[in-house]
Coordinates of C-alpha atoms in Angstrom, one line a residue:
Chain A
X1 CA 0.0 0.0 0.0
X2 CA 1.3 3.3 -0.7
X3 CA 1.5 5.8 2.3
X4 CA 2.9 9.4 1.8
X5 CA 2.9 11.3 4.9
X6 CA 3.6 14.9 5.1
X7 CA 5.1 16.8 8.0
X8 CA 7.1 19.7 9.4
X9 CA 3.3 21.9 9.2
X10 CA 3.1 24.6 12.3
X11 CA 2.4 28.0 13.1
X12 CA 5.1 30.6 12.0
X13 CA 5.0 34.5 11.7
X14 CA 5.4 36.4 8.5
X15 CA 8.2 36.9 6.9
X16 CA 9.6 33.0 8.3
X17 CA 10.2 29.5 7.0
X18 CA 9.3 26.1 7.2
X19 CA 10.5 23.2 5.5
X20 CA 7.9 20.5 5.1
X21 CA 8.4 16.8 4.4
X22 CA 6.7 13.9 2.6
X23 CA 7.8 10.6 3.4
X24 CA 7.2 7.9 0.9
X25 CA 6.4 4.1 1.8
X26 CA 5.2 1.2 -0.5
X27 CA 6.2 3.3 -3.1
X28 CA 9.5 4.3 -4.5
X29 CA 9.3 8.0 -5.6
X30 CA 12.5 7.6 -7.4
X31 CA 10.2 6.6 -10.5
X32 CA 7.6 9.4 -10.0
X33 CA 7.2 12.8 -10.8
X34 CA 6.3 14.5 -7.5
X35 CA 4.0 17.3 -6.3
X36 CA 2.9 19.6 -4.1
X37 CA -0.6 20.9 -3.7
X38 CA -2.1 23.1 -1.3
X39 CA -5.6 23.5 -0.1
X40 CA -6.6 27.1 2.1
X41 CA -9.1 26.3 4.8
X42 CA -12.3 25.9 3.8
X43 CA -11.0 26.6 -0.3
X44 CA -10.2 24.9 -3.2
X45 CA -7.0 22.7 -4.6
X46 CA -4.0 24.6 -5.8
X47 CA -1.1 23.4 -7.6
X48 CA 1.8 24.5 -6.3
X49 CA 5.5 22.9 -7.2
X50 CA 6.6 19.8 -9.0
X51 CA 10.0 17.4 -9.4
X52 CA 10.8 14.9 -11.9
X53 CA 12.0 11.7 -10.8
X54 CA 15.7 12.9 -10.3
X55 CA 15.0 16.8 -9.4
X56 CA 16.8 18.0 -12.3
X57 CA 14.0 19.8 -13.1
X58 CA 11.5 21.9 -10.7
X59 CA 8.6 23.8 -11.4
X60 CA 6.2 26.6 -9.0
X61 CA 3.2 28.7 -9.4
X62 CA 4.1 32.1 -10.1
X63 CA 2.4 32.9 -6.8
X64 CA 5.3 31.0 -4.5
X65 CA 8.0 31.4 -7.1
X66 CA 11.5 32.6 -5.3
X67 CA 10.2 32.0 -2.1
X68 CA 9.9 28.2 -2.0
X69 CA 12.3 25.2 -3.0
X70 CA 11.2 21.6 -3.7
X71 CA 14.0 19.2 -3.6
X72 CA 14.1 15.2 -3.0
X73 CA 16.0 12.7 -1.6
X74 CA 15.2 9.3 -3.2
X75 CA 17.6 7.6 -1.3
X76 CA 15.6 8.4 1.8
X77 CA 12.6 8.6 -0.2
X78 CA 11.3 11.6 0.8
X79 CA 9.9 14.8 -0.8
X80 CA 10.8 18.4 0.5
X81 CA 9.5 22.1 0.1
X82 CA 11.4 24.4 1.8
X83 CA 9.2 27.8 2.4
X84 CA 10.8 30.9 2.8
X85 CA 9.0 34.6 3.2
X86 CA 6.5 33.5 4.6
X87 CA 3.2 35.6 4.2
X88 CA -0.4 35.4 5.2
X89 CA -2.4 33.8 2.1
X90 CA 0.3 30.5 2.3
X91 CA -2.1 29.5 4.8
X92 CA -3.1 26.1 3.6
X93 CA -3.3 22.5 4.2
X94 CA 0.2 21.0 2.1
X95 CA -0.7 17.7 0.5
X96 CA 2.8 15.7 -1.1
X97 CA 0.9 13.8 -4.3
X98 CA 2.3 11.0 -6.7
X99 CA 2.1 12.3 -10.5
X100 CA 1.4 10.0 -13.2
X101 CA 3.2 10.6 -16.0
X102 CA 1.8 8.2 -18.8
X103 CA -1.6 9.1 -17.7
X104 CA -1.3 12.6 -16.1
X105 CA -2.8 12.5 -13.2
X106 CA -2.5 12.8 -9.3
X107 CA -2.4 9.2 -8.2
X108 CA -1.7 8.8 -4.6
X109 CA -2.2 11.7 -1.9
X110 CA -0.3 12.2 1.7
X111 CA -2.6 13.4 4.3
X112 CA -1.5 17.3 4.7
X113 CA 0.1 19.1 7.0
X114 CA -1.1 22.3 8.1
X115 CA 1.2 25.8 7.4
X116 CA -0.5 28.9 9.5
X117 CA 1.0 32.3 9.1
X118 CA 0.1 34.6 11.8
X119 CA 1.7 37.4 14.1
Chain B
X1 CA -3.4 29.7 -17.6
X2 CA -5.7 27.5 -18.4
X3 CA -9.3 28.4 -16.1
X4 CA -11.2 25.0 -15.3
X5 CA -15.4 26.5 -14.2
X6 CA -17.3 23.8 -12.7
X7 CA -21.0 23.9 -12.6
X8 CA -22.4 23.6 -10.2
X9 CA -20.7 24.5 -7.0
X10 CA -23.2 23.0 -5.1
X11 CA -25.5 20.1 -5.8
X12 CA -28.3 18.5 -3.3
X13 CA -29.5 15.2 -3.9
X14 CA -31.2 12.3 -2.5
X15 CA -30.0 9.1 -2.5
X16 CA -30.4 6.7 -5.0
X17 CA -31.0 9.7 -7.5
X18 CA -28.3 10.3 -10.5
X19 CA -25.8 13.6 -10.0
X20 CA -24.2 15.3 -12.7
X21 CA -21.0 17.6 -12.5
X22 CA -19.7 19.6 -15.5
X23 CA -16.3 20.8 -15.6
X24 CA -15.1 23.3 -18.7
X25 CA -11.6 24.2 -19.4
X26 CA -10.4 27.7 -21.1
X27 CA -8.9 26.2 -23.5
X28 CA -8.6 22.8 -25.5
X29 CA -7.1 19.8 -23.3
X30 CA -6.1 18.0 -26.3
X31 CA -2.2 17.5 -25.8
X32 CA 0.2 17.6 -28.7
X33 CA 0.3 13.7 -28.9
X34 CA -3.3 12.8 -28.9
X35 CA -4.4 12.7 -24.8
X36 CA -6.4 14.5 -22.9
X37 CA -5.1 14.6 -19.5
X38 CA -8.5 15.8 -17.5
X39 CA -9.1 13.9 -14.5
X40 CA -11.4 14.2 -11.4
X41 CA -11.2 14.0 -8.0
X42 CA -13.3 13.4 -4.6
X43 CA -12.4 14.9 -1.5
X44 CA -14.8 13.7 1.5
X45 CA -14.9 15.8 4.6
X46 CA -12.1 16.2 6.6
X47 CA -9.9 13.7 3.9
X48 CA -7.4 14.5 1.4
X49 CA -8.5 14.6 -2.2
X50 CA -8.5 11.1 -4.1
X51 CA -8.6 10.2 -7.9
X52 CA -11.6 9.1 -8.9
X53 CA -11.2 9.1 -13.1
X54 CA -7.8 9.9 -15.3
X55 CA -7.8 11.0 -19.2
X56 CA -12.0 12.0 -19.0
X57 CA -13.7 8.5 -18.9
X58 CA -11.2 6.1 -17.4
X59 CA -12.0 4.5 -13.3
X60 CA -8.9 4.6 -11.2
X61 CA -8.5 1.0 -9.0
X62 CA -11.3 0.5 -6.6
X63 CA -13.3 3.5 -7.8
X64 CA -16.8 2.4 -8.0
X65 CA -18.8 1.7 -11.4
X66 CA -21.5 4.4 -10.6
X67 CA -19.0 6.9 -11.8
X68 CA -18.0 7.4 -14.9
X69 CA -16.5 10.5 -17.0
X70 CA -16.7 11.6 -20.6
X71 CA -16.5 14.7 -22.8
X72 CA -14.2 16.0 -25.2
X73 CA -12.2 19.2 -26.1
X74 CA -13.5 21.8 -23.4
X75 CA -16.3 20.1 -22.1
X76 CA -16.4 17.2 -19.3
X77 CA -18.9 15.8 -17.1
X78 CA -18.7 13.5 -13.6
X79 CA -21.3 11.3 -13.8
X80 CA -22.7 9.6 -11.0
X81 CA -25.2 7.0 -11.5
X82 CA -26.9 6.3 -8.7
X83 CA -25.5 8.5 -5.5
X84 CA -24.9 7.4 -2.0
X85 CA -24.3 8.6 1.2
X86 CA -20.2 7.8 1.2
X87 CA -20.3 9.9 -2.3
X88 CA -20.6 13.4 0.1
X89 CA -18.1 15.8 -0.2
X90 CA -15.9 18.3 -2.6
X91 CA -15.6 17.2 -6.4
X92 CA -12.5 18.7 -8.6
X93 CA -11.4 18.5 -12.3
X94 CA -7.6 19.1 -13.0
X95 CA -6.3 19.4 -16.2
X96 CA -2.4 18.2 -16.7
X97 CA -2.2 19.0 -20.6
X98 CA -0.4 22.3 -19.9
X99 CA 1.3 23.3 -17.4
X100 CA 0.8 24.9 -14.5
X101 CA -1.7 22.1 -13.6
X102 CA -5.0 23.8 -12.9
X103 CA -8.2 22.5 -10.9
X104 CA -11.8 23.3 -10.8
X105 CA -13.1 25.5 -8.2
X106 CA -14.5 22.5 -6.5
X107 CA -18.4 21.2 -6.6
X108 CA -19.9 20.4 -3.2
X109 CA -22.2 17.4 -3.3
X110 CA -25.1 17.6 -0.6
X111 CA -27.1 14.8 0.8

């Protein structure tokens, strides 16, 4: 069974950082494009940042661009977004997600951790 | 950027009875190669989101046969046959044919 399991979620003032983490069992994300999607309370799903399969090439919204970093480590299995300047409206639920290439689509989901920026 | 609009953002219905979600994208999903790459999602309450159907019509493993998706170009539809009580919560296209990856604004099905 595939389990991805986000963490490193918490409260944090404006203008700081978090890194989050998405660890990968049943599942080797070495052969997977990976994602990141967040969800504000009580909002809809947005797309956020993606890896290919070896991190050599990243991707973010325009909205988080230059303020956050995805990188990977296959050897541990695990998927990273490191986010920096923080600011209010990246309040959200972060969910880690599985990207199917062939068929392009969102295959397997982490649970979500929580990011809340607040003085 | 591709806009996904879903209609409706909110649909009551009683079990048993058929539910029907439409999803229409900005632009053409047709990729260069020949896919479509429009799926849906469900999110129940307090759950992350799950895939439900992949490239318009086909079931991702375990999803049951009351769903089904179809449409072509800029139009899609979420079908659900017959709905029950488990099938309550948020329902989202996404498109994956151009990049960023954009989702519906989410459709909210009500028992």
């Amino acid at each position: 069974e595939v389990q991805l399991v986000e963490s490193g979620g918490g409260l944090v003032p404006p203008g700081g950082s978090l890194r989050l983490s998405c660890a990968a069992s049943g599942v080797s994300i070495s052969s997977y494009w990976m994602q990141w999607v967040r969800q504000a309370p009580g909002k809809g799903l947005v797309w956020v940042s993606r890896s290919n399969s070896d991190g050599s090439s990243v991707a973010y919204a325009d909205s988080v661009k230059g303020r956050f970093t995805i990188s990977r480590d296959n050897a541990k299995n695990t998927l990273y977004l490191q986010l920096n300047s923080l600011r209010a409206e990246d309040t959200a639920f972060y969910y880690c997600a599985t990207y199917n290439f062939g068929h392009g689509f969102f295959d397997n989901w982490g649970r979500g951790t929580l990011v809340t920026v607040s003085s | 950027d591709i806009v996904m609009t879903q209609t409706p953002l909110s649909s009551p219905v009683n079990p048993g009875q058929p539910a029907s979600i439409s999803c229409r994208s900005s632009q053409s999903l047709v990729h260069s190669h020949g896919s479509t790459y429009l799926s849906w999602l469900q999110q129940r309450p307090g759950q992350p989101p799950r895939p439900l159907i992949y490239k318009i019509s086909n079931r991702f493993s375990g999803v049951p046969d009351r769903f089904s998706g179809s449409g072509a170009g800029t139009d899609f539809t979420l079908k659900i046959s017959r709905v029950e009580a488990e099938d309550v919560g948020d329902y989202y296209c996404v498109q994956a044919t151009q990049f960023p990856y954009t989702f519906g604004q989410g459709t909210k099905l009500e028992i």
